[in-house]
Coordinates of C-alpha atoms in Angstrom, one line a residue:
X1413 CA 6.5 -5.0 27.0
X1414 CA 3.0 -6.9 26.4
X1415 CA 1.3 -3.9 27.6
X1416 CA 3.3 -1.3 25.8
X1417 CA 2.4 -3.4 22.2
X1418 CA -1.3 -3.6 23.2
X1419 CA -0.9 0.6 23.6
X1420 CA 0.5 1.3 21.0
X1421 CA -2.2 -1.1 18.9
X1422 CA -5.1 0.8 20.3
X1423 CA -3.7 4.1 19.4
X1424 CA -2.9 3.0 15.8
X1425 CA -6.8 1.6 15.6
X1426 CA -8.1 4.7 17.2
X1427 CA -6.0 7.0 14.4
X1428 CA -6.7 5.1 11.8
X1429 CA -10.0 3.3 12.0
X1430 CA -8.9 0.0 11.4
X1431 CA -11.1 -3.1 11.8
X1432 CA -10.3 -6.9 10.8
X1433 CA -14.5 -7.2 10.1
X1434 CA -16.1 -6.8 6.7
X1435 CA -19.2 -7.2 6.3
X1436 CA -22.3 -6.1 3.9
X1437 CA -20.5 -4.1 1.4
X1438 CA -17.1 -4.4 0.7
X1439 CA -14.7 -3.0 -2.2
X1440 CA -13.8 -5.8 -4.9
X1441 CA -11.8 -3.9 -7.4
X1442 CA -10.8 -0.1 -8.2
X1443 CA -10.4 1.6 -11.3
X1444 CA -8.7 5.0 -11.2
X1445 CA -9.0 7.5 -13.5
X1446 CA -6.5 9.9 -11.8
X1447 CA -8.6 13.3 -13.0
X1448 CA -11.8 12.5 -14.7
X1449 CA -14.8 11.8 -13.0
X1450 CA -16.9 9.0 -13.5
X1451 CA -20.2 10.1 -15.0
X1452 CA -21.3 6.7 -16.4
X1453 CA -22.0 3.4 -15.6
X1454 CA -23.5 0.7 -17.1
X1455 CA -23.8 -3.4 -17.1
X1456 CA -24.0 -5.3 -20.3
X1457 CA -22.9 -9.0 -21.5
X1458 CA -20.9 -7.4 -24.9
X1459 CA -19.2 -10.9 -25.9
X1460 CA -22.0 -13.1 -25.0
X1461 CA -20.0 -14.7 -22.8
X1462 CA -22.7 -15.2 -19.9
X1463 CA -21.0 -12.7 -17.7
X1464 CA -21.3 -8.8 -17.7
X1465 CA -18.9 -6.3 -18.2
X1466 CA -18.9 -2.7 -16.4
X1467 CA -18.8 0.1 -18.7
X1468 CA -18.0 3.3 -17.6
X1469 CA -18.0 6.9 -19.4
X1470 CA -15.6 9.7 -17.7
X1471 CA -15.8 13.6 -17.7
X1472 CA -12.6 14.0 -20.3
X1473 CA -14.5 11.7 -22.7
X1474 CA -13.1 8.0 -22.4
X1475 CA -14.9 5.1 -22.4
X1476 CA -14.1 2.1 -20.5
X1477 CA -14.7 -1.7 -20.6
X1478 CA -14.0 -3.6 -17.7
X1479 CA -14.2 -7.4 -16.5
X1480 CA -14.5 -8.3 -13.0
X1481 CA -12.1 -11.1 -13.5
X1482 CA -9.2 -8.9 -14.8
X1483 CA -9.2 -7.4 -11.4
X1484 CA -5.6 -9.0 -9.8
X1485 CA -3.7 -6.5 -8.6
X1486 CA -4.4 -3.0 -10.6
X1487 CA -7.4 -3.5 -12.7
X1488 CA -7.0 -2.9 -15.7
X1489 CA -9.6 -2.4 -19.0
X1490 CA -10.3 -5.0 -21.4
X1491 CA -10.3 -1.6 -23.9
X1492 CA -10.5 2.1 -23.7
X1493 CA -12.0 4.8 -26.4
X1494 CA -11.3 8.0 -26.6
X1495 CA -13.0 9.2 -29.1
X1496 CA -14.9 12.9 -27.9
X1497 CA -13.5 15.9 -26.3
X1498 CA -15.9 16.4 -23.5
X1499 CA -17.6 14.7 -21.2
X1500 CA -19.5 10.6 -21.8
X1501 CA -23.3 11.7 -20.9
X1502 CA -24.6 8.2 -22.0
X1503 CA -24.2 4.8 -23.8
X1504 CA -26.2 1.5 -24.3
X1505 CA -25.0 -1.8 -25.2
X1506 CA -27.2 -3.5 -28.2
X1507 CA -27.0 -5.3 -31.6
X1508 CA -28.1 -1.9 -33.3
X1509 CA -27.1 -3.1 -37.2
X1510 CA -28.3 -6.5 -36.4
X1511 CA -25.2 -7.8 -37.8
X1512 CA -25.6 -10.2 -34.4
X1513 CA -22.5 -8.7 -32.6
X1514 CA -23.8 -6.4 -29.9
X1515 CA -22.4 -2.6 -30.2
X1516 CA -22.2 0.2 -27.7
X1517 CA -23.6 3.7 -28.4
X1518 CA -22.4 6.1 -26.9
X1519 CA -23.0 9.6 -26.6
X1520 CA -21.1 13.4 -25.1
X1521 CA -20.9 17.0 -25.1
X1522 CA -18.9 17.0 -27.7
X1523 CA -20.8 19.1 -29.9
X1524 CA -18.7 17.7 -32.9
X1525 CA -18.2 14.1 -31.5
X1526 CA -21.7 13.3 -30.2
X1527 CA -22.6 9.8 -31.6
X1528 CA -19.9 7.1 -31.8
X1529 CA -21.1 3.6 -32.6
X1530 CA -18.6 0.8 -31.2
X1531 CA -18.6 -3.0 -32.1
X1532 CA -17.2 -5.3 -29.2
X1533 CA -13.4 -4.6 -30.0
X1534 CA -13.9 -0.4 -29.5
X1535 CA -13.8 -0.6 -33.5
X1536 CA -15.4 2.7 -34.9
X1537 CA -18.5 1.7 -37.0
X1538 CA -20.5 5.1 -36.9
X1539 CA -19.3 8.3 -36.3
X1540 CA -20.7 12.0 -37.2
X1541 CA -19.5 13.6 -40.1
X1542 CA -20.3 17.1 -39.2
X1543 CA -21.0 18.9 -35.7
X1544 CA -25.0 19.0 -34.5
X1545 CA -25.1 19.2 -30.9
X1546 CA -24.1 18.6 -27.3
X1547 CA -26.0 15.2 -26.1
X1548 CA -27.4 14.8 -22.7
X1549 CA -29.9 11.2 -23.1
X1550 CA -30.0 8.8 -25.9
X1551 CA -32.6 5.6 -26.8
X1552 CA -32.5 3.4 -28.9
X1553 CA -34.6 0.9 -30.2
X1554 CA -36.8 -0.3 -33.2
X1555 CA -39.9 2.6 -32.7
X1556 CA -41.8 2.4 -35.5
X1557 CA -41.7 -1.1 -35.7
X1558 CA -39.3 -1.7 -39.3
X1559 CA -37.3 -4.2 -38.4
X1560 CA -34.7 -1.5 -38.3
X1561 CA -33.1 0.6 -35.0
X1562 CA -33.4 4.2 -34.8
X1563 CA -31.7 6.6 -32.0
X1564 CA -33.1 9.2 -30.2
X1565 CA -30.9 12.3 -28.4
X1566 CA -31.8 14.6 -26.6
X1567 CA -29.9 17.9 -27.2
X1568 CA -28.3 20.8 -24.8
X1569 CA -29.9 23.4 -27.9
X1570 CA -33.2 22.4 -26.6
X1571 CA -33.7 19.6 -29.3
X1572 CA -34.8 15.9 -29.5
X1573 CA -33.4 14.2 -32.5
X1574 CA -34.5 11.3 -34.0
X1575 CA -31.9 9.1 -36.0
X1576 CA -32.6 6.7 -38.5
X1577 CA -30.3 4.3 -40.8
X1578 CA -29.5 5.0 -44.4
X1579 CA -28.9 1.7 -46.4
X1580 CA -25.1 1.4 -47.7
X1581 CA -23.2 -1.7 -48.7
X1582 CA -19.5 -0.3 -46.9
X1583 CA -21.1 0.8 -43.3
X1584 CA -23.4 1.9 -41.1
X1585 CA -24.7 5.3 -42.1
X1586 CA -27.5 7.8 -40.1
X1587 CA -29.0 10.7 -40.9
X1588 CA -31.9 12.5 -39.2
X1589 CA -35.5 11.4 -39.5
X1590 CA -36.8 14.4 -37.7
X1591 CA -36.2 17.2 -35.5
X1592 CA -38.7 18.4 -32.4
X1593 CA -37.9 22.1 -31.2
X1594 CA -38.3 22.4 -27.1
X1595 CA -38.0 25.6 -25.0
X1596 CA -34.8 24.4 -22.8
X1597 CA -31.9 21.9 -22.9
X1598 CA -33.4 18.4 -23.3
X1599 CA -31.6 16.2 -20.5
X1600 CA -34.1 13.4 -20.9
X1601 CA -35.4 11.3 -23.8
X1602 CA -37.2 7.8 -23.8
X1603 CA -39.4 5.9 -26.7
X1604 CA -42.2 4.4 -24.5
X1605 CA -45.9 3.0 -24.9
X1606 CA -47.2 5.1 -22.8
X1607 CA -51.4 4.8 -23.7
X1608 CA -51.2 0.6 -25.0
X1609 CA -52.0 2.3 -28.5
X1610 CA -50.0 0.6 -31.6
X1611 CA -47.7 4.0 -31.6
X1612 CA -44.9 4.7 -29.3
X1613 CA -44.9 7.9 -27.6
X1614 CA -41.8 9.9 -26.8
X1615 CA -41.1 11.4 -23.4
X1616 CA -38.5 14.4 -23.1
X1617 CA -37.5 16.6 -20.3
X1618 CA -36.2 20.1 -20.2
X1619 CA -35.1 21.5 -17.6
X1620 CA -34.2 25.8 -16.9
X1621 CA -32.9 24.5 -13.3
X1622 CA -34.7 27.3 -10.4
X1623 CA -36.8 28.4 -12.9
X1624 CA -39.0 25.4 -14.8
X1625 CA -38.8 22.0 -16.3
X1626 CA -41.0 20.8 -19.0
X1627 CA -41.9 17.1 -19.6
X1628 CA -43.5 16.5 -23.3
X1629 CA -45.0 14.1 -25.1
X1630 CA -44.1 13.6 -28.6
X1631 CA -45.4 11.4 -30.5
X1632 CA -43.8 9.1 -33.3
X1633 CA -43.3 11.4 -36.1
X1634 CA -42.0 14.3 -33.2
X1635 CA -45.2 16.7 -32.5
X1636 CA -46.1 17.4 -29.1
X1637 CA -49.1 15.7 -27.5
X1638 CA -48.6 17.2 -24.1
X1639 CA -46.5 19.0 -21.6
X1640 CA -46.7 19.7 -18.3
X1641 CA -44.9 22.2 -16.7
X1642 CA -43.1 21.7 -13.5
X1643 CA -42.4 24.9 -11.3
X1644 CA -38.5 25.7 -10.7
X1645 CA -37.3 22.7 -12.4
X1646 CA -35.8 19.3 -11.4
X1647 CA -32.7 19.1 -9.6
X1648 CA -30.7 16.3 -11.3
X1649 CA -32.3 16.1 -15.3
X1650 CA -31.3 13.2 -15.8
X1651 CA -32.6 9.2 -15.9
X1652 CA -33.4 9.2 -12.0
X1653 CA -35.6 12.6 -12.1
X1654 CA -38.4 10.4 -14.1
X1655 CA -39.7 6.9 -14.2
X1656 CA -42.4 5.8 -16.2
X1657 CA -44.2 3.2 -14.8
X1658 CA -47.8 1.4 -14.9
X1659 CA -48.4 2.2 -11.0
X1660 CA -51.7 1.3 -10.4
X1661 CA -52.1 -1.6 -12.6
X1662 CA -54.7 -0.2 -14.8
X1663 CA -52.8 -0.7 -18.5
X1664 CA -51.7 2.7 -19.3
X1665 CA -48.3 4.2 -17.6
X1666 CA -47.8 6.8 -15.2
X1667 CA -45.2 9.3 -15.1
X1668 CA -43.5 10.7 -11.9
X1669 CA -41.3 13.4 -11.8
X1670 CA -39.3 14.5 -8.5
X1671 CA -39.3 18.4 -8.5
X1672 CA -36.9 20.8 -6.8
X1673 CA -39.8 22.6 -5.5
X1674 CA -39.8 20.1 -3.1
X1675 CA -42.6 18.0 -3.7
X1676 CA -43.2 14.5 -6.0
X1677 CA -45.5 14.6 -9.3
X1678 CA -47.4 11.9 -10.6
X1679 CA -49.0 12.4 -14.0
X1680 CA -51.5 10.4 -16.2
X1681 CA -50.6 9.4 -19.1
X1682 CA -52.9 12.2 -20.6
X1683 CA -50.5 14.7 -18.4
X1684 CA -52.8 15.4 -15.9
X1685 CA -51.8 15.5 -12.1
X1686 CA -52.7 12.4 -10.1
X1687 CA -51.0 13.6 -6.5
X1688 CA -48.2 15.0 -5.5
X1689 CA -46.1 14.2 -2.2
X1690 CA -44.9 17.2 -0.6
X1691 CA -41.4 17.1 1.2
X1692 CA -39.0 19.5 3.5
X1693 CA -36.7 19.9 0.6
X1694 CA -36.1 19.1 -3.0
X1695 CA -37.3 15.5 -4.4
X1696 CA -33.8 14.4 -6.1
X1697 CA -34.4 10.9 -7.4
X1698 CA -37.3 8.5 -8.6
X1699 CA -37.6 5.1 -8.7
X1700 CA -40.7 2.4 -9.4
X1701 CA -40.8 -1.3 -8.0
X1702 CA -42.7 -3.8 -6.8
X1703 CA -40.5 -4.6 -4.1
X1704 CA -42.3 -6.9 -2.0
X1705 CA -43.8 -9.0 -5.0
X1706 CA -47.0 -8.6 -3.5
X1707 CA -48.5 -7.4 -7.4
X1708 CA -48.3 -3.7 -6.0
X1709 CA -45.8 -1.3 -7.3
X1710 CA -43.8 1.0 -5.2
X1711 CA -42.6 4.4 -5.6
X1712 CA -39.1 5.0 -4.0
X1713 CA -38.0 9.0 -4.0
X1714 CA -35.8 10.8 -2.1
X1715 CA -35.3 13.8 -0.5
X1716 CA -32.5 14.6 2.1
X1717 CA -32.9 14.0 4.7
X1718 CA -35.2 11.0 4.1
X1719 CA -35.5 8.3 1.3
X1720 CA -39.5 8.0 0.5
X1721 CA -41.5 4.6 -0.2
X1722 CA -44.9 5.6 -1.0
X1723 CA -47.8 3.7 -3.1
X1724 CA -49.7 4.2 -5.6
X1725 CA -51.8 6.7 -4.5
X1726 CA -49.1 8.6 -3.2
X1727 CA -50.0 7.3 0.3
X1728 CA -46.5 6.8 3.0
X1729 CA -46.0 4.1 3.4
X1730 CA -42.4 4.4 5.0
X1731 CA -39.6 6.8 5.5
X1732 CA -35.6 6.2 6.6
X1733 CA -32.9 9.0 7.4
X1734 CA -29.9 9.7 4.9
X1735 CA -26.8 10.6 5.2
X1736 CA -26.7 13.3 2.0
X1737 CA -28.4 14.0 -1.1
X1738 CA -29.0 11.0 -3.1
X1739 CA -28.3 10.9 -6.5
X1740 CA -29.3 7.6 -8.0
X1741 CA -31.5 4.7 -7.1
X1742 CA -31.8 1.0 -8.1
X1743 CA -33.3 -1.8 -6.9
X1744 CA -32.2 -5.9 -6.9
X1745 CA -32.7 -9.4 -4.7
X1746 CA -29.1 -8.9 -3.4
X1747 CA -29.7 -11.5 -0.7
X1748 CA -31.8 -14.1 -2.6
X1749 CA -34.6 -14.3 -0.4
X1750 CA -37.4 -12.9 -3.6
X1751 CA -37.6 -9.4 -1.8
X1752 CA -36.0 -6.7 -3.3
X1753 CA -33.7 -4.5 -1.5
X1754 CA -33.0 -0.6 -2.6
X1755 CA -29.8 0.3 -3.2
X1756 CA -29.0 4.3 -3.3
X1757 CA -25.8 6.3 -4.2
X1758 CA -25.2 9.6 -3.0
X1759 CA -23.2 12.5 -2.7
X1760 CA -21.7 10.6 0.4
X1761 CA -22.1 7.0 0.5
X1762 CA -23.5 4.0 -1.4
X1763 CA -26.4 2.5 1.1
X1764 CA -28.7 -1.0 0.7
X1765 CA -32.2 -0.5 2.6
X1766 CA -34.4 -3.7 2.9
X1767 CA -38.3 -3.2 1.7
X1768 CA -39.0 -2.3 5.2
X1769 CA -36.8 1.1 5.2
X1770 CA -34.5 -0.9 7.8
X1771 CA -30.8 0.2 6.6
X1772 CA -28.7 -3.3 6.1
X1773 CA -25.5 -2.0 4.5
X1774 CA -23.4 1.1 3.7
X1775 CA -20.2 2.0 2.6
X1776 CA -18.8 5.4 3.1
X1777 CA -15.1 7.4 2.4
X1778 CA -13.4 9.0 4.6
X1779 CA -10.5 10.8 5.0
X1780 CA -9.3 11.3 8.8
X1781 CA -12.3 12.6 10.6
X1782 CA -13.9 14.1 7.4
X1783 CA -16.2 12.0 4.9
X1784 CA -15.6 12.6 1.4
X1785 CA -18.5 13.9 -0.9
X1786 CA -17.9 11.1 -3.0
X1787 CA -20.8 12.2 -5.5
X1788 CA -21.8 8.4 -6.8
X1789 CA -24.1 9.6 -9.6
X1790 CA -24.6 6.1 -11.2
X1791 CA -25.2 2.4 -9.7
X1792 CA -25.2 -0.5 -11.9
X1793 CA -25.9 -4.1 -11.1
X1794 CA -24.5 -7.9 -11.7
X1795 CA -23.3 -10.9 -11.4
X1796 CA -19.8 -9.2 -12.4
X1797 CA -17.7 -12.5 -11.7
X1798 CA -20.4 -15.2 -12.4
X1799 CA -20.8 -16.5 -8.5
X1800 CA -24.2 -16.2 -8.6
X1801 CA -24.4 -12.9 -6.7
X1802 CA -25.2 -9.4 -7.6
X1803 CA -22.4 -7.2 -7.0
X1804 CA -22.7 -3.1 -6.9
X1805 CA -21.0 -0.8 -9.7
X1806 CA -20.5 2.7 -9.2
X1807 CA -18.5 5.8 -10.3
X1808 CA -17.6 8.5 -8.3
X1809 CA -15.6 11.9 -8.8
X1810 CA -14.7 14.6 -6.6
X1811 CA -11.9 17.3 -5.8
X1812 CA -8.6 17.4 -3.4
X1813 CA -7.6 20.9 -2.3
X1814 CA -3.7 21.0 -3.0
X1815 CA -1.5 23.9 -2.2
X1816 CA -1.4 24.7 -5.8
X1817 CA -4.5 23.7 -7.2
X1818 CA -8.1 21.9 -7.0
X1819 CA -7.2 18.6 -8.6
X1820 CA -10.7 16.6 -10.3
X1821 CA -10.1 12.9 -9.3
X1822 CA -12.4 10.0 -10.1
X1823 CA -12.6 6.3 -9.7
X1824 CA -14.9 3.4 -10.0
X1825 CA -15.4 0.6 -7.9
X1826 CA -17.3 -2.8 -7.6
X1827 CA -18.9 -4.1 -4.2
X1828 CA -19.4 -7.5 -2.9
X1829 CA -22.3 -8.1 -1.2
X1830 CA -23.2 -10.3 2.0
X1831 CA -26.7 -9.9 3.2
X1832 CA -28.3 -12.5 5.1
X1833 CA -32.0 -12.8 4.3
X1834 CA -34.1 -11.0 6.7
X1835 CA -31.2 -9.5 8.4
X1836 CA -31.7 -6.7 10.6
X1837 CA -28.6 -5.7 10.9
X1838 CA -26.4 -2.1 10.3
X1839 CA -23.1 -2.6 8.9
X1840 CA -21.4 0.2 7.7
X1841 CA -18.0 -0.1 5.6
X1842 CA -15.5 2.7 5.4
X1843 CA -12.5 3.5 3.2
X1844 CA -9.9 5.9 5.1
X1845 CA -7.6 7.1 3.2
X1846 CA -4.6 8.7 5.3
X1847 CA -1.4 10.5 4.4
X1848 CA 0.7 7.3 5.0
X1849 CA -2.0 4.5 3.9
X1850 CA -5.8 3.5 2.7
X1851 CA -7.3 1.0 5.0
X1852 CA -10.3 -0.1 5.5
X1853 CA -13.3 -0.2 9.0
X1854 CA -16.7 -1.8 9.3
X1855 CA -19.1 -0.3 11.8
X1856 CA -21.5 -2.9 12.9
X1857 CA -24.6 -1.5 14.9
X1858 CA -27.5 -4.4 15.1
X1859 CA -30.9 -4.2 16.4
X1860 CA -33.3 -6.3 18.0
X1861 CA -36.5 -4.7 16.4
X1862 CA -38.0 -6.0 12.7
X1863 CA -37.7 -2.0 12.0
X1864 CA -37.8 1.2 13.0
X1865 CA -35.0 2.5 11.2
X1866 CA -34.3 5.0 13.4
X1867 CA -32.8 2.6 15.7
X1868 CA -30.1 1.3 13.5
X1869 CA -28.9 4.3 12.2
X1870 CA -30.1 6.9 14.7
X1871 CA -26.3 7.0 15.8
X1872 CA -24.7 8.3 12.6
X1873 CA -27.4 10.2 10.7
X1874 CA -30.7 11.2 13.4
X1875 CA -28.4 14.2 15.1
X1876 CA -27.1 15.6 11.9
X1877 CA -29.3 19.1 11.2
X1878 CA -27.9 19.5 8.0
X1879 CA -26.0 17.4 5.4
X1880 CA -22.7 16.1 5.7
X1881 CA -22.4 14.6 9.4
X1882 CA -20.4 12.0 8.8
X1883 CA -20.4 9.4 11.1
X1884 CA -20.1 10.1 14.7
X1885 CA -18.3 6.8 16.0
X1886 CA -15.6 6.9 13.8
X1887 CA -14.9 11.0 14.6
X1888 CA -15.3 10.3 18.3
X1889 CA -12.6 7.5 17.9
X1890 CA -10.4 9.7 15.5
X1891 CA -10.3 12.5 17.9
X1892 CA -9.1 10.6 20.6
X1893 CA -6.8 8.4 19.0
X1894 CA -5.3 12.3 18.2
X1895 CA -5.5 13.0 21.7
X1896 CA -3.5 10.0 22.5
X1897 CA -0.7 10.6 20.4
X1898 CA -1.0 14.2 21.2
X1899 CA 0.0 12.9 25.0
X1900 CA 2.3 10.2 24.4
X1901 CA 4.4 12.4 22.4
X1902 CA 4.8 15.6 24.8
X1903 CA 5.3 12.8 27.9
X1904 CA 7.8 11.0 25.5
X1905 CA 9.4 15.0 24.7
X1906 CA 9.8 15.2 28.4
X1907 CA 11.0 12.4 28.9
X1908 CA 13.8 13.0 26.1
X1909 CA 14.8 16.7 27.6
X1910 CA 15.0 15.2 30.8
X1911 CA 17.5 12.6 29.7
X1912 CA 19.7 14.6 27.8
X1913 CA 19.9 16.5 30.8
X1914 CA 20.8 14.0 33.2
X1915 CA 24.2 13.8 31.1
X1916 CA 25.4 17.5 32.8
X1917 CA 24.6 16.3 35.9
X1918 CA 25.8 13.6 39.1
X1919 CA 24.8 10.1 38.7
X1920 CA 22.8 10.4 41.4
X1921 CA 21.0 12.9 40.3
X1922 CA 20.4 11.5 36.7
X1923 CA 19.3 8.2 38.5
X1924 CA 16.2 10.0 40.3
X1925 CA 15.2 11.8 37.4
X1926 CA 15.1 8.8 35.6
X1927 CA 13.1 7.1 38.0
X1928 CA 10.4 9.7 38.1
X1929 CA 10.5 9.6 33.9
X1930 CA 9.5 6.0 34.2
X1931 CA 7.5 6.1 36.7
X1932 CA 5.4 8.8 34.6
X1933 CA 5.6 6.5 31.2
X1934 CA 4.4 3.5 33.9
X1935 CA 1.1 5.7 34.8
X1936 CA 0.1 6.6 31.5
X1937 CA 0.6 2.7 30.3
X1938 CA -1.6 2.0 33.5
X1939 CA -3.8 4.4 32.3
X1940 CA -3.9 3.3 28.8
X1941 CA -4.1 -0.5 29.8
X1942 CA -7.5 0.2 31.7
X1943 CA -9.2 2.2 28.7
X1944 CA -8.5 -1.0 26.5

């Protein structure tokens, strides 16, 4: 009877990847939005409380507020607006009317709906009066140095807008300072000092995608210093294809651009070309750090199949394999140990590297022997439930094949972390989802060496020739856990037959064939009692 249990146990772990270890990343709360995709997400203290909230922005419009705390059982939002038609593109949190409650801007593709200013209950204080445009980017900030904030957007009609306040004694009023015509949709727009001159300049990206992307320079009052023109375009357009950033320490800032023609661009601030970093494929994501607080800044990029750490003279300085496209990079001292780590979402997974390029933690979805292109386009970071730790936000969105239909489905989702400082160890988490349950596994693959990467993750990404592998443990133990059952039941079908027709026949008879049934169900136990 023992033996039959400890069976039957393996082939339920086997089917549905079940593990009682979790370690690295593991889920803390889910928010489903059953439909919209999360596009969105940001961290922000709104109430001053000492403790961020996670706001999120969907594809049908809404904008959530959630608390980490108000995760027991379902969680649930501290509010939701609905206020556009179309999809949140972005939002900042900020005490824009100085009024000393802090207020969240946020901005869509509604093209009547762009602009909605919120105060800390979802209370309306600004919205447009009259349609303008679809909004990819917004910034706001104090740019000309008033005393007052002004908004920037960057339009899908190829314009950058800048807002400015209107004095009135009922509300909050805006109306346009200036317009600056560019040749393609603006995805990008950000108010920064670019030269150390008493102006702030104005950085925008277009982007015609497969054809070309421009990045301009505009100054304060919206003409165009420069522009550089980058050939086919930029994959994403949004805040990971840039980062502006003072990479060699000189006083002015740099400006680098992943490209889809598969390379990396670093520009002067005068919009001349440093270096570029060629790569197999497109560069999908941009990120500047100084990781190892050694006073040097580093350059994470990405481009599948490898993530990119190179300095500032565009020099390697290391490279890891990836699972999928990444889509969005960040970077935080997850395990407190004053090095930063690099955490990176992607069309597949959500993955921590240490400064190295050793892979510490991932957590992937899966669905039977297929991962999910979960698409995480946004990570944000904090101390979400005030334990002293950073925890992981990120939004996700993808589609379910149904008989009758593709159905969009979304969710977002906080990680805990557990990292020991200078750990050297793989762990990867995985939500299965099945047709009768979600559960969760944790692969754990450690190494002895301070790095390569290749030898922690060479089992799950090194033998993959093109994106979407999946992980090769976890299909190995799927299949075979299918296999089992596959067995068990036809030996279990004979054995049934065989039964029913011992009833037409002599005792006797019936007796022996019973014996040999159970002496077949005896072997396969055997059988399955040495594999465990």
């Amino acid at each position: 009877m023992k033996t039959k249990t400890m069976c039957w146990m393996i082939i339920v772990f086997l089917v549905y990847g079940v593990s009682a270890v979790e370690e690295g990343i593991k889920t803390a709360c889910v928010y489903e939005t059953n439909g919209p995709h999360i596009e969105v997400v940001k961290a922000a203290d709104l109430d001053n409380d000492g403790i961020p909230e996670v706001f999120a922005g969907s594809s049908s419009g809404v904008v959530y507020n959630l608390k980490l705390k108000d995760c027991d059982g379902q969680w649930t939002a501290a509010w939701q607006f609905i206020g556009a038609e179309d999809e949140i593109t972005d939002l900042e949190v900020m005490d824009f009317d100085r009024d000393g409650e802090k207020d969240v801007l946020v901005t869509s593709l509604d093209g009547d709906r762009y602009l909605h200013v919120l105060g800390p209950d979802a209370t309306v204080k600004y919205k447009p009066k009259e349609a303008m445009d679809s909004v990819y980017s917004l910034d706001a900030g104090d740019f000309d140095g008033d005393g007052v904030n002004e908004i920037l957007l960057a339009g899908k009609h190829g314009k950058i807008y800048l807002l400015e306040q209107i004095e009135s004694p009922w509300n909050l009023r805006l109306g346009i300072k200036w317009t600056a015509e560019l040749d393609n949709p603006a995805y990008y727009v950000k108010a920064v000092d670019i030269d150390s001159d008493p102006e702030m300049e104005i950085i925008a990206l277009t982007n015609d995608q497969g054809k070309k992307a421009t990045l301009y320079v505009l100054d304060s009052k919206g003409e165009t210093e420069w522009s550089y023109e980058v050939n086919k375009g930029v994959y994403q357009a949004n805040d990971y294809s840039v980062s502006i950033a003072d990479i060699d320490n000189n006083g002015g800032k740099e400006i680098l651009v992943a490209a889809y023609d598969n390379k990396l661009i670093a520009l002067n601030n005068q919009g001349n070309e440093i270096w570029s970093y060629e790569t197999e494929r497109m560069a999908s994501s941009v990120n500047v750090e100084d990781l190892d607080n050694d006073g040097r800044k580093e350059i994470i990029f990405s481009s599948y199949p490898k993530l990119y750490v190179v300095d500032s003279g565009g020099v390697k300085k290391w490279e890891s394999v990836i699972d999928s496209t990444i889509l969005c990079i960040e970077t935080a001292d997850l395990n407190k140990d004053n090095i930063k780590e690099i955490i990176t979402g992607s069309v597949k997974s959500i993955q921590v590297f240490n400064s190295d390029g050793d892979n510490m933690a991932g957590w992937l979805y899966t669905i039977l022997e297929k991962q999910k292109e979960i698409n995480a386009r946004m990570i944000a970071l904090g101390d979400f439930d005030s334990d002293g730790s950073v925890e992981i936000a990120s939004g996700f969105g993808w589609q379910e094949a149904r008989l009758d239909h593709n159905y969009d489905q979304g969710e977002l989702r906080v990680f805990d972390v557990d990292i020991p400082a200078g750990s050297t160890t793989t762990t990867i988490t995985t939500a299965t989802t099945t047709l009768m349950e979600s559960t969760t596994s944790t692969i754990k693959i450690t190494t002895t060496s301070l790095k390569p990467v290749s030898s922690t993750i060479s089992t799950t990404t090194t033998t993959q020739a093109e994106e979407g592998g999946g992980i090769e443990m976890m299909l190995l133990l799927i299949i075979g856990g299918v296999l089992l059952i596959l067995l068990v039941s036809a030996i279990v079908g004979v054995a049934v037959f065989l039964k029913l027709r011992s009833g037409k026949k002599k005792e006797s008879s019936g007796d022996k064939e019973k014996e040999s049934v159970e002496k077949v169900l005896d072997d396969v136990e055997e059988a399955l009692g040495e594999m465990e």
